[in-house]
Amino acid sequence: MNVRHRLIMMISVIGVIGFFIVQTMVLPSIAEKEEAYQAAQNEAMSHDIEQSRRYQHNYMGDAGNLTQLFRSLPLREVPMSFELDSERYRVQVNFEGNVDELDRRKREQAFIYNATAAFALIGNLQEIDFHFNDRSFGVEREAVEEWYEQPLPSLIEDGSWERMVRQPLADADYLESCTEAFF
């Protein structure tokens, strides 16, 4: 065998070994990380708000954009449909099932987080109604703005989202006070 054939054989062996490593170690690791990331997007305490920023819009009238925003936020694993009222600048998010099927703490965290995110990202949205078969939770932009004492888009734009929105949701007293103020 000449040098050329040996070089081709060596490159082929390296290619097969490389292919094996990629298929058995690298790709599963990437898929596992992606799966963990996607699972983290279902909860307010681990959601990445940057992924939802692509749905930022001045007007709620773009129904596709608005529905995709809510489908990018926590509780996205719960089947939902939407009703938009463009005269009142209101969206009703219709969740399938009863509200008590969800863990109360995680549900309240998600409602607060989602309402704040939607009002921060959709400029003219004024009301949100989280509707279940057995109960509804309505919130108005004004209540959320009063709670944070600043324009809501600034929470995302100035980098204070983590400090002012997400982190306080871990405190039970804060969560209760905020729930009472919003809903």
mmCIF file with all atom_site columns, C-alpha atoms in Angstrom:
data_model
loop_
_atom_site.group_PDB
_atom_site.id
_atom_site.type_symbol
_atom_site.label_atom_id
_atom_site.label_alt_id
_atom_site.label_comp_id
_atom_site.label_asym_id
_atom_site.label_entity_id
_atom_site.label_seq_id
_atom_site.pdbx_PDB_ins_code
_atom_site.Cartn_x
_atom_site.Cartn_y
_atom_site.Cartn_z
_atom_site.occupancy
_atom_site.B_iso_or_equiv
_atom_site.pdbx_formal_charge
_atom_site.auth_seq_id
_atom_site.auth_comp_id
_atom_site.auth_asym_id
_atom_site.auth_atom_id
_atom_site.pdbx_PDB_model_num
ATOM 1   C CA . MET A 1 1   ? 0.000   0.000  0.000  1.00 0.00 ? 1   MET A CA 1
ATOM 2   C CA . ASN A 1 2   ? 1.358   3.353  -0.912 1.00 0.00 ? 2   ASN A CA 1
ATOM 3   C CA . VAL A 1 3   ? 1.243   6.517  1.186  1.00 0.00 ? 3   VAL A CA 1
ATOM 4   C CA . ARG A 1 4   ? -1.788  7.836  -0.645 1.00 0.00 ? 4   ARG A CA 1
ATOM 5   C CA . HIS A 1 5   ? -3.913  4.785  0.191  1.00 0.00 ? 5   HIS A CA 1
ATOM 6   C CA . ARG A 1 6   ? -2.823  4.885  3.840  1.00 0.00 ? 6   ARG A CA 1
ATOM 7   C CA . LEU A 1 7   ? -3.733  8.548  4.050  1.00 0.00 ? 7   LEU A CA 1
ATOM 8   C CA . ILE A 1 8   ? -7.189  7.867  2.566  1.00 0.00 ? 8   ILE A CA 1
ATOM 9   C CA . MET A 1 9   ? -7.720  4.954  4.999  1.00 0.00 ? 9   MET A CA 1
ATOM 10  C CA . MET A 1 10  ? -6.626  7.098  7.951  1.00 0.00 ? 10  MET A CA 1
ATOM 11  C CA . ILE A 1 11  ? -8.931  9.956  6.942  1.00 0.00 ? 11  ILE A CA 1
ATOM 12  C CA . SER A 1 12  ? -11.797 7.480  6.501  1.00 0.00 ? 12  SER A CA 1
ATOM 13  C CA . VAL A 1 13  ? -11.223 5.974  9.962  1.00 0.00 ? 13  VAL A CA 1
ATOM 14  C CA . ILE A 1 14  ? -11.065 9.446  11.509 1.00 0.00 ? 14  ILE A CA 1
ATOM 15  C CA . GLY A 1 15  ? -14.271 10.356 9.675  1.00 0.00 ? 15  GLY A CA 1
ATOM 16  C CA . VAL A 1 16  ? -16.091 7.252  10.936 1.00 0.00 ? 16  VAL A CA 1
ATOM 17  C CA . ILE A 1 17  ? -14.891 7.849  14.505 1.00 0.00 ? 17  ILE A CA 1
ATOM 18  C CA . GLY A 1 18  ? -15.889 11.515 14.256 1.00 0.00 ? 18  GLY A CA 1
ATOM 19  C CA . PHE A 1 19  ? -19.313 10.592 12.894 1.00 0.00 ? 19  PHE A CA 1
ATOM 20  C CA . PHE A 1 20  ? -19.777 8.104  15.733 1.00 0.00 ? 20  PHE A CA 1
ATOM 21  C CA . ILE A 1 21  ? -18.817 10.701 18.367 1.00 0.00 ? 21  ILE A CA 1
ATOM 22  C CA . VAL A 1 22  ? -21.147 13.321 16.897 1.00 0.00 ? 22  VAL A CA 1
ATOM 23  C CA . GLN A 1 23  ? -24.081 10.895 16.648 1.00 0.00 ? 23  GLN A CA 1
ATOM 24  C CA . THR A 1 24  ? -23.689 9.297  20.075 1.00 0.00 ? 24  THR A CA 1
ATOM 25  C CA . MET A 1 25  ? -22.401 12.143 22.227 1.00 0.00 ? 25  MET A CA 1
ATOM 26  C CA . VAL A 1 26  ? -22.667 15.605 20.718 1.00 0.00 ? 26  VAL A CA 1
ATOM 27  C CA . LEU A 1 27  ? -26.157 15.529 19.155 1.00 0.00 ? 27  LEU A CA 1
ATOM 28  C CA . PRO A 1 28  ? -27.843 13.869 22.173 1.00 0.00 ? 28  PRO A CA 1
ATOM 29  C CA . SER A 1 29  ? -26.191 16.411 24.464 1.00 0.00 ? 29  SER A CA 1
ATOM 30  C CA . ILE A 1 30  ? -27.475 19.287 22.322 1.00 0.00 ? 30  ILE A CA 1
ATOM 31  C CA . ALA A 1 31  ? -30.962 17.762 22.218 1.00 0.00 ? 31  ALA A CA 1
ATOM 32  C CA . GLU A 1 32  ? -30.941 17.271 25.989 1.00 0.00 ? 32  GLU A CA 1
ATOM 33  C CA . LYS A 1 33  ? -29.947 20.898 26.582 1.00 0.00 ? 33  LYS A CA 1
ATOM 34  C CA . GLU A 1 34  ? -32.651 22.106 24.175 1.00 0.00 ? 34  GLU A CA 1
ATOM 35  C CA . GLU A 1 35  ? -35.254 19.950 25.912 1.00 0.00 ? 35  GLU A CA 1
ATOM 36  C CA . ALA A 1 36  ? -34.240 21.321 29.329 1.00 0.00 ? 36  ALA A CA 1
ATOM 37  C CA . TYR A 1 37  ? -34.366 24.882 27.976 1.00 0.00 ? 37  TYR A CA 1
ATOM 38  C CA . GLN A 1 38  ? -37.839 24.340 26.508 1.00 0.00 ? 38  GLN A CA 1
ATOM 39  C CA . ALA A 1 39  ? -39.077 22.838 29.785 1.00 0.00 ? 39  ALA A CA 1
ATOM 40  C CA . ALA A 1 40  ? -37.732 25.881 31.646 1.00 0.00 ? 40  ALA A CA 1
ATOM 41  C CA . GLN A 1 41  ? -39.839 28.140 29.409 1.00 0.00 ? 41  GLN A CA 1
ATOM 42  C CA . ASN A 1 42  ? -43.008 26.714 30.976 1.00 0.00 ? 42  ASN A CA 1
ATOM 43  C CA . GLU A 1 43  ? -42.399 28.407 34.335 1.00 0.00 ? 43  GLU A CA 1
ATOM 44  C CA . ALA A 1 44  ? -42.182 32.068 35.237 1.00 0.00 ? 44  ALA A CA 1
ATOM 45  C CA . MET A 1 45  ? -39.157 31.563 37.474 1.00 0.00 ? 45  MET A CA 1
ATOM 46  C CA . SER A 1 46  ? -37.029 30.228 34.610 1.00 0.00 ? 46  SER A CA 1
ATOM 47  C CA . HIS A 1 47  ? -38.591 31.740 31.478 1.00 0.00 ? 47  HIS A CA 1
ATOM 48  C CA . ASP A 1 48  ? -36.271 33.608 29.086 1.00 0.00 ? 48  ASP A CA 1
ATOM 49  C CA . ILE A 1 49  ? -38.085 36.870 28.291 1.00 0.00 ? 49  ILE A CA 1
ATOM 50  C CA . GLU A 1 50  ? -35.640 37.585 25.467 1.00 0.00 ? 50  GLU A CA 1
ATOM 51  C CA . GLN A 1 51  ? -37.254 34.800 23.420 1.00 0.00 ? 51  GLN A CA 1
ATOM 52  C CA . SER A 1 52  ? -40.610 36.587 23.664 1.00 0.00 ? 52  SER A CA 1
ATOM 53  C CA . ARG A 1 53  ? -39.252 39.971 22.613 1.00 0.00 ? 53  ARG A CA 1
ATOM 54  C CA . ARG A 1 54  ? -39.588 39.045 18.955 1.00 0.00 ? 54  ARG A CA 1
ATOM 55  C CA . TYR A 1 55  ? -43.356 39.500 19.416 1.00 0.00 ? 55  TYR A CA 1
ATOM 56  C CA . GLN A 1 56  ? -43.037 43.074 20.629 1.00 0.00 ? 56  GLN A CA 1
ATOM 57  C CA . HIS A 1 57  ? -45.449 45.297 18.718 1.00 0.00 ? 57  HIS A CA 1
ATOM 58  C CA . ASN A 1 58  ? -47.160 48.640 19.167 1.00 0.00 ? 58  ASN A CA 1
ATOM 59  C CA . TYR A 1 59  ? -50.593 47.259 18.331 1.00 0.00 ? 59  TYR A CA 1
ATOM 60  C CA . MET A 1 60  ? -52.529 44.215 19.494 1.00 0.00 ? 60  MET A CA 1
ATOM 61  C CA . GLY A 1 61  ? -54.357 44.018 16.145 1.00 0.00 ? 61  GLY A CA 1
ATOM 62  C CA . ASP A 1 62  ? -51.865 41.533 14.716 1.00 0.00 ? 62  ASP A CA 1
ATOM 63  C CA . ALA A 1 63  ? -53.673 38.451 16.023 1.00 0.00 ? 63  ALA A CA 1
ATOM 64  C CA . GLY A 1 64  ? -50.955 36.029 14.938 1.00 0.00 ? 64  GLY A CA 1
ATOM 65  C CA . ASN A 1 65  ? -48.284 38.000 16.739 1.00 0.00 ? 65  ASN A CA 1
ATOM 66  C CA . LEU A 1 66  ? -50.348 38.329 19.909 1.00 0.00 ? 66  LEU A CA 1
ATOM 67  C CA . THR A 1 67  ? -51.216 34.640 20.052 1.00 0.00 ? 67  THR A CA 1
ATOM 68  C CA . GLN A 1 68  ? -47.598 33.653 19.421 1.00 0.00 ? 68  GLN A CA 1
ATOM 69  C CA . LEU A 1 69  ? -46.546 35.921 22.275 1.00 0.00 ? 69  LEU A CA 1
ATOM 70  C CA . PHE A 1 70  ? -48.813 34.080 24.721 1.00 0.00 ? 70  PHE A CA 1
ATOM 71  C CA . ARG A 1 71  ? -47.674 30.745 23.319 1.00 0.00 ? 71  ARG A CA 1
ATOM 72  C CA . SER A 1 72  ? -44.085 31.747 24.100 1.00 0.00 ? 72  SER A CA 1
ATOM 73  C CA . LEU A 1 73  ? -44.842 32.557 27.752 1.00 0.00 ? 73  LEU A CA 1
ATOM 74  C CA . PRO A 1 74  ? -45.294 30.298 30.798 1.00 0.00 ? 74  PRO A CA 1
ATOM 75  C CA . LEU A 1 75  ? -48.427 28.109 30.755 1.00 0.00 ? 75  LEU A CA 1
ATOM 76  C CA . ARG A 1 76  ? -47.804 27.564 27.058 1.00 0.00 ? 76  ARG A CA 1
ATOM 77  C CA . GLU A 1 77  ? -48.125 23.831 27.601 1.00 0.00 ? 77  GLU A CA 1
ATOM 78  C CA . VAL A 1 78  ? -51.800 24.314 28.528 1.00 0.00 ? 78  VAL A CA 1
ATOM 79  C CA . PRO A 1 79  ? -53.974 24.262 25.378 1.00 0.00 ? 79  PRO A CA 1
ATOM 80  C CA . MET A 1 80  ? -55.393 27.729 24.738 1.00 0.00 ? 80  MET A CA 1
ATOM 81  C CA . SER A 1 81  ? -57.403 29.775 22.301 1.00 0.00 ? 81  SER A CA 1
ATOM 82  C CA . PHE A 1 82  ? -57.917 33.519 22.030 1.00 0.00 ? 82  PHE A CA 1
ATOM 83  C CA . GLU A 1 83  ? -60.614 36.135 21.658 1.00 0.00 ? 83  GLU A CA 1
ATOM 84  C CA . LEU A 1 84  ? -59.538 39.659 20.726 1.00 0.00 ? 84  LEU A CA 1
ATOM 85  C CA . ASP A 1 85  ? -61.637 42.758 21.312 1.00 0.00 ? 85  ASP A CA 1
ATOM 86  C CA . SER A 1 86  ? -59.978 45.539 19.311 1.00 0.00 ? 86  SER A CA 1
ATOM 87  C CA . GLU A 1 87  ? -62.476 48.160 20.523 1.00 0.00 ? 87  GLU A CA 1
ATOM 88  C CA . ARG A 1 88  ? -61.507 47.670 24.178 1.00 0.00 ? 88  ARG A CA 1
ATOM 89  C CA . TYR A 1 89  ? -57.909 46.606 23.396 1.00 0.00 ? 89  TYR A CA 1
ATOM 90  C CA . ARG A 1 90  ? -58.566 43.403 25.291 1.00 0.00 ? 90  ARG A CA 1
ATOM 91  C CA . VAL A 1 91  ? -57.512 39.784 24.842 1.00 0.00 ? 91  VAL A CA 1
ATOM 92  C CA . GLN A 1 92  ? -59.168 36.795 26.440 1.00 0.00 ? 92  GLN A CA 1
ATOM 93  C CA . VAL A 1 93  ? -56.889 33.795 26.773 1.00 0.00 ? 93  VAL A CA 1
ATOM 94  C CA . ASN A 1 94  ? -59.120 30.724 26.987 1.00 0.00 ? 94  ASN A CA 1
ATOM 95  C CA . PHE A 1 95  ? -57.334 27.864 28.726 1.00 0.00 ? 95  PHE A CA 1
ATOM 96  C CA . GLU A 1 96  ? -58.708 24.358 28.497 1.00 0.00 ? 96  GLU A CA 1
ATOM 97  C CA . GLY A 1 97  ? -59.611 22.765 31.810 1.00 0.00 ? 97  GLY A CA 1
ATOM 98  C CA . ASN A 1 98  ? -60.203 24.077 35.291 1.00 0.00 ? 98  ASN A CA 1
ATOM 99  C CA . VAL A 1 99  ? -57.909 26.470 37.088 1.00 0.00 ? 99  VAL A CA 1
ATOM 100 C CA . ASP A 1 100 ? -57.437 24.138 40.072 1.00 0.00 ? 100 ASP A CA 1
ATOM 101 C CA . GLU A 1 101 ? -55.751 21.598 37.800 1.00 0.00 ? 101 GLU A CA 1
ATOM 102 C CA . LEU A 1 102 ? -52.687 23.863 37.934 1.00 0.00 ? 102 LEU A CA 1
ATOM 103 C CA . ASP A 1 103 ? -50.435 24.352 40.939 1.00 0.00 ? 103 ASP A CA 1
ATOM 104 C CA . ARG A 1 104 ? -51.664 27.566 42.611 1.00 0.00 ? 104 ARG A CA 1
ATOM 105 C CA . ARG A 1 105 ? -48.249 29.156 43.188 1.00 0.00 ? 105 ARG A CA 1
ATOM 106 C CA . LYS A 1 106 ? -46.962 28.447 39.678 1.00 0.00 ? 106 LYS A CA 1
ATOM 107 C CA . ARG A 1 107 ? -50.263 29.588 38.188 1.00 0.00 ? 107 ARG A CA 1
ATOM 108 C CA . GLU A 1 108 ? -50.174 32.918 40.051 1.00 0.00 ? 108 GLU A CA 1
ATOM 109 C CA . GLN A 1 109 ? -46.522 33.433 39.117 1.00 0.00 ? 109 GLN A CA 1
ATOM 110 C CA . ALA A 1 110 ? -47.386 32.746 35.486 1.00 0.00 ? 110 ALA A CA 1
ATOM 111 C CA . PHE A 1 111 ? -50.422 35.074 35.455 1.00 0.00 ? 111 PHE A CA 1
ATOM 112 C CA . ILE A 1 112 ? -48.394 37.957 36.893 1.00 0.00 ? 112 ILE A CA 1
ATOM 113 C CA . TYR A 1 113 ? -45.417 37.249 34.654 1.00 0.00 ? 113 TYR A CA 1
ATOM 114 C CA . ASN A 1 114 ? -47.534 36.822 31.508 1.00 0.00 ? 114 ASN A CA 1
ATOM 115 C CA . ALA A 1 115 ? -49.661 39.910 32.141 1.00 0.00 ? 115 ALA A CA 1
ATOM 116 C CA . THR A 1 116 ? -46.572 42.020 32.763 1.00 0.00 ? 116 THR A CA 1
ATOM 117 C CA . ALA A 1 117 ? -44.846 40.630 29.668 1.00 0.00 ? 117 ALA A CA 1
ATOM 118 C CA . ALA A 1 118 ? -47.891 41.130 27.431 1.00 0.00 ? 118 ALA A CA 1
ATOM 119 C CA . PHE A 1 119 ? -48.439 44.720 28.562 1.00 0.00 ? 119 PHE A CA 1
ATOM 120 C CA . ALA A 1 120 ? -44.710 45.453 28.258 1.00 0.00 ? 120 ALA A CA 1
ATOM 121 C CA . LEU A 1 121 ? -44.483 44.011 24.744 1.00 0.00 ? 121 LEU A CA 1
ATOM 122 C CA . ILE A 1 122 ? -47.829 45.028 23.195 1.00 0.00 ? 122 ILE A CA 1
ATOM 123 C CA . GLY A 1 123 ? -48.121 48.800 23.216 1.00 0.00 ? 123 GLY A CA 1
ATOM 124 C CA . ASN A 1 124 ? -51.884 49.321 23.109 1.00 0.00 ? 124 ASN A CA 1
ATOM 125 C CA . LEU A 1 125 ? -53.080 46.207 24.978 1.00 0.00 ? 125 LEU A CA 1
ATOM 126 C CA . GLN A 1 126 ? -55.239 47.389 27.894 1.00 0.00 ? 126 GLN A CA 1
ATOM 127 C CA . GLU A 1 127 ? -56.914 44.285 29.360 1.00 0.00 ? 127 GLU A CA 1
ATOM 128 C CA . ILE A 1 128 ? -56.214 40.580 29.654 1.00 0.00 ? 128 ILE A CA 1
ATOM 129 C CA . ASP A 1 129 ? -58.634 37.934 30.843 1.00 0.00 ? 129 ASP A CA 1
ATOM 130 C CA . PHE A 1 130 ? -57.162 34.534 31.722 1.00 0.00 ? 130 PHE A CA 1
ATOM 131 C CA . HIS A 1 131 ? -60.258 32.382 31.301 1.00 0.00 ? 131 HIS A CA 1
ATOM 132 C CA . PHE A 1 132 ? -60.684 28.775 32.450 1.00 0.00 ? 132 PHE A CA 1
ATOM 133 C CA . ASN A 1 133 ? -63.784 26.583 32.369 1.00 0.00 ? 133 ASN A CA 1
ATOM 134 C CA . ASP A 1 134 ? -64.538 27.346 36.019 1.00 0.00 ? 134 ASP A CA 1
ATOM 135 C CA . ARG A 1 135 ? -63.021 30.778 36.646 1.00 0.00 ? 135 ARG A CA 1
ATOM 136 C CA . SER A 1 136 ? -61.516 33.896 35.075 1.00 0.00 ? 136 SER A CA 1
ATOM 137 C CA . PHE A 1 137 ? -58.791 36.298 36.153 1.00 0.00 ? 137 PHE A CA 1
ATOM 138 C CA . GLY A 1 138 ? -58.914 39.768 34.626 1.00 0.00 ? 138 GLY A CA 1
ATOM 139 C CA . VAL A 1 139 ? -56.134 42.337 34.765 1.00 0.00 ? 139 VAL A CA 1
ATOM 140 C CA . GLU A 1 140 ? -55.788 45.850 33.390 1.00 0.00 ? 140 GLU A CA 1
ATOM 141 C CA . ARG A 1 141 ? -52.653 47.607 32.201 1.00 0.00 ? 141 ARG A CA 1
ATOM 142 C CA . GLU A 1 142 ? -53.258 50.450 34.646 1.00 0.00 ? 142 GLU A CA 1
ATOM 143 C CA . ALA A 1 143 ? -53.042 48.123 37.673 1.00 0.00 ? 143 ALA A CA 1
ATOM 144 C CA . VAL A 1 144 ? -49.803 46.596 36.436 1.00 0.00 ? 144 VAL A CA 1
ATOM 145 C CA . GLU A 1 145 ? -48.247 49.985 35.677 1.00 0.00 ? 145 GLU A CA 1
ATOM 146 C CA . GLU A 1 146 ? -49.232 51.247 39.131 1.00 0.00 ? 146 GLU A CA 1
ATOM 147 C CA . TRP A 1 147 ? -47.632 48.205 40.717 1.00 0.00 ? 147 TRP A CA 1
ATOM 148 C CA . TYR A 1 148 ? -44.268 48.693 39.007 1.00 0.00 ? 148 TYR A CA 1
ATOM 149 C CA . GLU A 1 149 ? -44.480 52.506 39.094 1.00 0.00 ? 149 GLU A CA 1
ATOM 150 C CA . GLN A 1 150 ? -42.943 52.877 35.655 1.00 0.00 ? 150 GLN A CA 1
ATOM 151 C CA . PRO A 1 151 ? -43.814 52.354 31.988 1.00 0.00 ? 151 PRO A CA 1
ATOM 152 C CA . LEU A 1 152 ? -43.856 48.608 31.422 1.00 0.00 ? 152 LEU A CA 1
ATOM 153 C CA . PRO A 1 153 ? -41.700 48.503 28.256 1.00 0.00 ? 153 PRO A CA 1
ATOM 154 C CA . SER A 1 154 ? -38.855 49.972 30.289 1.00 0.00 ? 154 SER A CA 1
ATOM 155 C CA . LEU A 1 155 ? -38.772 46.808 32.442 1.00 0.00 ? 155 LEU A CA 1
ATOM 156 C CA . ILE A 1 156 ? -37.505 44.895 29.438 1.00 0.00 ? 156 ILE A CA 1
ATOM 157 C CA . GLU A 1 157 ? -35.525 47.633 27.730 1.00 0.00 ? 157 GLU A CA 1
ATOM 158 C CA . ASP A 1 158 ? -33.468 48.778 30.718 1.00 0.00 ? 158 ASP A CA 1
ATOM 159 C CA . GLY A 1 159 ? -32.618 45.266 31.875 1.00 0.00 ? 159 GLY A CA 1
ATOM 160 C CA . SER A 1 160 ? -34.602 45.393 35.122 1.00 0.00 ? 160 SER A CA 1
ATOM 161 C CA . TRP A 1 161 ? -36.920 42.503 34.201 1.00 0.00 ? 161 TRP A CA 1
ATOM 162 C CA . GLU A 1 162 ? -35.057 39.953 36.296 1.00 0.00 ? 162 GLU A CA 1
ATOM 163 C CA . ARG A 1 163 ? -34.806 42.190 39.351 1.00 0.00 ? 163 ARG A CA 1
ATOM 164 C CA . MET A 1 164 ? -38.260 43.755 39.262 1.00 0.00 ? 164 MET A CA 1
ATOM 165 C CA . VAL A 1 165 ? -40.475 41.067 37.720 1.00 0.00 ? 165 VAL A CA 1
ATOM 166 C CA . ARG A 1 166 ? -39.037 37.567 38.025 1.00 0.00 ? 166 ARG A CA 1
ATOM 167 C CA . GLN A 1 167 ? -37.085 37.520 41.300 1.00 0.00 ? 167 GLN A CA 1
ATOM 168 C CA . PRO A 1 168 ? -39.861 38.970 43.505 1.00 0.00 ? 168 PRO A CA 1
ATOM 169 C CA . LEU A 1 169 ? -42.235 36.207 42.344 1.00 0.00 ? 169 LEU A CA 1
ATOM 170 C CA . ALA A 1 170 ? -40.289 33.751 44.516 1.00 0.00 ? 170 ALA A CA 1
ATOM 171 C CA . ASP A 1 171 ? -41.503 35.554 47.684 1.00 0.00 ? 171 ASP A CA 1
ATOM 172 C CA . ALA A 1 172 ? -44.897 34.239 48.880 1.00 0.00 ? 172 ALA A CA 1
ATOM 173 C CA . ASP A 1 173 ? -45.925 37.563 50.471 1.00 0.00 ? 173 ASP A CA 1
ATOM 174 C CA . TYR A 1 174 ? -45.038 39.487 47.330 1.00 0.00 ? 174 TYR A CA 1
ATOM 175 C CA . LEU A 1 175 ? -46.932 36.993 45.209 1.00 0.00 ? 175 LEU A CA 1
ATOM 176 C CA . GLU A 1 176 ? -50.052 37.331 47.360 1.00 0.00 ? 176 GLU A CA 1
ATOM 177 C CA . SER A 1 177 ? -49.928 41.153 47.373 1.00 0.00 ? 177 SER A CA 1
ATOM 178 C CA . CYS A 1 178 ? -49.300 41.330 43.648 1.00 0.00 ? 178 CYS A CA 1
ATOM 179 C CA . THR A 1 179 ? -52.113 38.877 42.896 1.00 0.00 ? 179 THR A CA 1
ATOM 180 C CA . GLU A 1 180 ? -54.530 40.954 44.959 1.00 0.00 ? 180 GLU A CA 1
ATOM 181 C CA . ALA A 1 181 ? -53.435 44.173 43.202 1.00 0.00 ? 181 ALA A CA 1
ATOM 182 C CA . PHE A 1 182 ? -53.647 42.704 39.695 1.00 0.00 ? 182 PHE A CA 1
ATOM 183 C CA . PHE A 1 183 ? -56.654 40.416 39.820 1.00 0.00 ? 183 PHE A CA 1
#
